[in-house]
C-alpha atoms as one frame of an Amber mdcrd trajectory, in Angstrom:
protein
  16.477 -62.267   1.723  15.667 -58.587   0.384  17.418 -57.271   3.239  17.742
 -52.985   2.397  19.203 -52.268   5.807  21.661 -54.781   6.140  24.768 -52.908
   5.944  23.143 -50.437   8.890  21.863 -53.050  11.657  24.437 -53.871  13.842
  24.791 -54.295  17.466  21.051 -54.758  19.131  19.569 -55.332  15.733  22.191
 -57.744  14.078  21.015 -60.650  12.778  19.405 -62.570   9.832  16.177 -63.859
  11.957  13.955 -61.264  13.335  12.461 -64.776  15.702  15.878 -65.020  17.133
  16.479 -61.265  17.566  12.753 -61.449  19.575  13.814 -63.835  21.411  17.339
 -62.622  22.484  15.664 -59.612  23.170  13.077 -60.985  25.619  15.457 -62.809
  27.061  17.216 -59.813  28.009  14.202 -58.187  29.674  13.525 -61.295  31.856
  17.058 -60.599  33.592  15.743 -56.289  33.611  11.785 -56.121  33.769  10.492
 -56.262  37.149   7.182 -57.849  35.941   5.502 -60.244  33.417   8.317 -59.495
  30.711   6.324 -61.146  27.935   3.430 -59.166  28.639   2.171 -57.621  25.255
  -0.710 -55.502  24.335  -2.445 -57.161  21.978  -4.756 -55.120  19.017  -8.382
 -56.948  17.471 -10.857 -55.249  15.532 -14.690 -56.489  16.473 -17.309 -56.696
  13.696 -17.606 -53.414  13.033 -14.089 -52.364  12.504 -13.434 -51.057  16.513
 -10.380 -51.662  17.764  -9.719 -53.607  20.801  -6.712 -53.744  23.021  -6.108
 -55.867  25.840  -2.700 -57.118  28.059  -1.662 -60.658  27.720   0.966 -62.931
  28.170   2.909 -64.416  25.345   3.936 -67.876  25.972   6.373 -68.999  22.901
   8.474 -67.129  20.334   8.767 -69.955  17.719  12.477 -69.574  15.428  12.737
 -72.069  12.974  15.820 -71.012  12.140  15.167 -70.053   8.818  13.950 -66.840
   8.814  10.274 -68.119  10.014   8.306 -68.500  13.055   5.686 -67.000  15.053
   4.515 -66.103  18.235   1.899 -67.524  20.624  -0.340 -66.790  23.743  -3.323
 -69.036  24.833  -6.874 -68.308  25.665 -10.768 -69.281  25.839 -11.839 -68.993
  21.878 -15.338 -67.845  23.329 -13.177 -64.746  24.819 -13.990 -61.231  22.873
 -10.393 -61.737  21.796 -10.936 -64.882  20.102 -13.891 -64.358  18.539 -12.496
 -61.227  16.860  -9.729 -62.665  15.887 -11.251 -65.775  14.360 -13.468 -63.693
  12.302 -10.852 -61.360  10.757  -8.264 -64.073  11.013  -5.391 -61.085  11.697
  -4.384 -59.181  14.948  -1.157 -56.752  16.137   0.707 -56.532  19.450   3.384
 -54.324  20.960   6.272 -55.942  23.174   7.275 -52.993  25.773  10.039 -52.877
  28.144  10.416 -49.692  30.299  13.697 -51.286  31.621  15.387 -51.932  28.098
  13.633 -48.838  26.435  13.081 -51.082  23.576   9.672 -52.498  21.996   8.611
 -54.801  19.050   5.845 -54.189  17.515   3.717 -57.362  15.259   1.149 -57.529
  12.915   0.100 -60.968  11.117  -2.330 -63.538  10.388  -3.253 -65.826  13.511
  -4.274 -69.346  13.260  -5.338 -71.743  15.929  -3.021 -74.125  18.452  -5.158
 -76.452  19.601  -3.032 -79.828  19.355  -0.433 -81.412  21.500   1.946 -78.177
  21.709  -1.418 -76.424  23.548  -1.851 -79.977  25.393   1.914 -79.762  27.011
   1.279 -75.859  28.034  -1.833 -76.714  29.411  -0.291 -79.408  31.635   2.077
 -77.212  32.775  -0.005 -74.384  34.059  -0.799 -74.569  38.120  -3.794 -77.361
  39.015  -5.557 -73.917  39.743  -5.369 -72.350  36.470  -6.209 -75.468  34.843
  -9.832 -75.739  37.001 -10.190 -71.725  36.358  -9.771 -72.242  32.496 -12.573
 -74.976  33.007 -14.422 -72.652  34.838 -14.643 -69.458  33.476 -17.468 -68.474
  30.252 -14.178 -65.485  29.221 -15.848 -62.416  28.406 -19.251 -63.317  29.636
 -21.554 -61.047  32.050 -20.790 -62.888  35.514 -23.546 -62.190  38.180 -21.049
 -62.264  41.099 -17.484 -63.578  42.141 -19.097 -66.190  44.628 -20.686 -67.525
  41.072 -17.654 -67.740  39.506 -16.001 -69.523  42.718 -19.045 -72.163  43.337
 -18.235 -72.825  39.545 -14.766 -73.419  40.404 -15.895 -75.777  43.096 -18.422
 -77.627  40.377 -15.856 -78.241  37.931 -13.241 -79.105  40.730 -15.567 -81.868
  41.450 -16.060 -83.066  38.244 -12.792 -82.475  36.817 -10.365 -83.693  39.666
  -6.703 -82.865  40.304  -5.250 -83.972  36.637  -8.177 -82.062  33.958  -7.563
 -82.635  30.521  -7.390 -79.133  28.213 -10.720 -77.862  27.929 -11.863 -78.379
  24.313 -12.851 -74.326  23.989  -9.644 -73.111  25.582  -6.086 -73.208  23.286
  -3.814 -71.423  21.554  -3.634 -68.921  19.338  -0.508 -68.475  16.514   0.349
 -65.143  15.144   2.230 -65.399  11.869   3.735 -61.935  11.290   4.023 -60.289
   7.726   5.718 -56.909   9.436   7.694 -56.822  12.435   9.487 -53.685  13.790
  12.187 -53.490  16.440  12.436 -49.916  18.333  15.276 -48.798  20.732  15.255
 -45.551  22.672  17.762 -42.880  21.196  19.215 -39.786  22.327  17.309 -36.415
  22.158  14.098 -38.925  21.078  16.077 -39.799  17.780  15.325 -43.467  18.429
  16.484 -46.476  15.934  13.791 -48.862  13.772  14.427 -51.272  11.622  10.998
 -52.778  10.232  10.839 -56.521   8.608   7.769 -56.641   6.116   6.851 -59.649
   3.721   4.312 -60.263   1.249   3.191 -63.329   3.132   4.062 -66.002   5.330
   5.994 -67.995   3.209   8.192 -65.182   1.343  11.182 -63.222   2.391  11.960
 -60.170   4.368  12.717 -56.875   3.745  14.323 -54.847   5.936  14.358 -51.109
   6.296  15.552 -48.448   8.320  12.751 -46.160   9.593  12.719 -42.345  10.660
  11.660 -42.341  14.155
């Protein structure tokens, strides 16, 4: 591993695998942050280079242990979010915790999850969310909330109390090529340590950052 900040990354930041540093780092908030620790603001670009941002929850940190991973959150692929990041097949996030005063920030190449890992998250959402994922055209013009509820009703029907994973709703897999962990410092002279790579497959570099 090209690792140039080794020596300098101790305590918070220690560590070979920047996964397993996400992850003992959320971990952390879920005992600190009042609400939806894994919440992250995810960053898409639409076809004409805007920027989108939007709050979502992200439901695995993968660690392979080697130095690789990736992180995912699930969705309807006809959602805005989807769509833009199917056609530029890239997208960013920032972690916050106000509690920690720490944040990682993301950017990578996505891919879909739409096997039996997005099967077994699926099946463990509420019978509720399930029907709703059924039910709702993400991103659509609805004409009222009583629309979207008789929908609810419809597919309740039709579905019944054990729905299979709706064939337009899965996951999505961010493979980072830059990751950067921030913690708060005194008089706003905060630490950074960013982890780029070429591509997926290649090794990190590490580096300390002004903040």
């Amino acid at each position: 591993m090209g690792d140039t900040g080794m020596a300098a990354r101790d305590g918070i930041f220690a560590g070979d695998d920047p996964f397993a540093l996400a992850q003992s780092w959320l971990a952390e908030a879920e005992a600190s942050e009042p609400n939806d620790p894994n919440a992250i603001a995810l960053a898409t670009v639409d076809a004409d280079g805007l920027p989108n941002a939007r709050m979502v929850l992200l439901k695995e940190i993968e660690a392979l242990g080697d130095g690789t991973g990736a992180f995912v959150f699930y969705t309807n692929y006809g959602s805005a979010k989807a769509q833009e990041i199917e056609a530029a097949g890239k997208a960013a996030f920032v972690l916050h915790w106000k509690s920690l005063r720490r944040q990682i920030r993301v950017r990578g190449v996505t891919s879909r999850e739409d096997g039996p890992q997005a099967d077994a998250y699926y099946a463990s959402r509420s019978l509720k969310s399930r029907l709703g994922a059924w039910a709702s055209q993400q991103s659509q013009p609805l004409e009222s909330r009583s629309t979207l509820m008789a929908e609810v009703a419809r597919v309740t029907a039709q579905q019944g109390t054990n729905p299979a994973r709706p064939p337009f709703w899965g996951g999505i897999r961010i493979t980072p090529v830059e990751i950067e962990f921030w913690a708060d410092g005194a008089f706003r002279l905060h630490d950074r340590f960013r982890w780029t790579r070429t591509g997926p497959n290649d090794a990190w570099d590490v580096v300390r950052l002004n903040p």
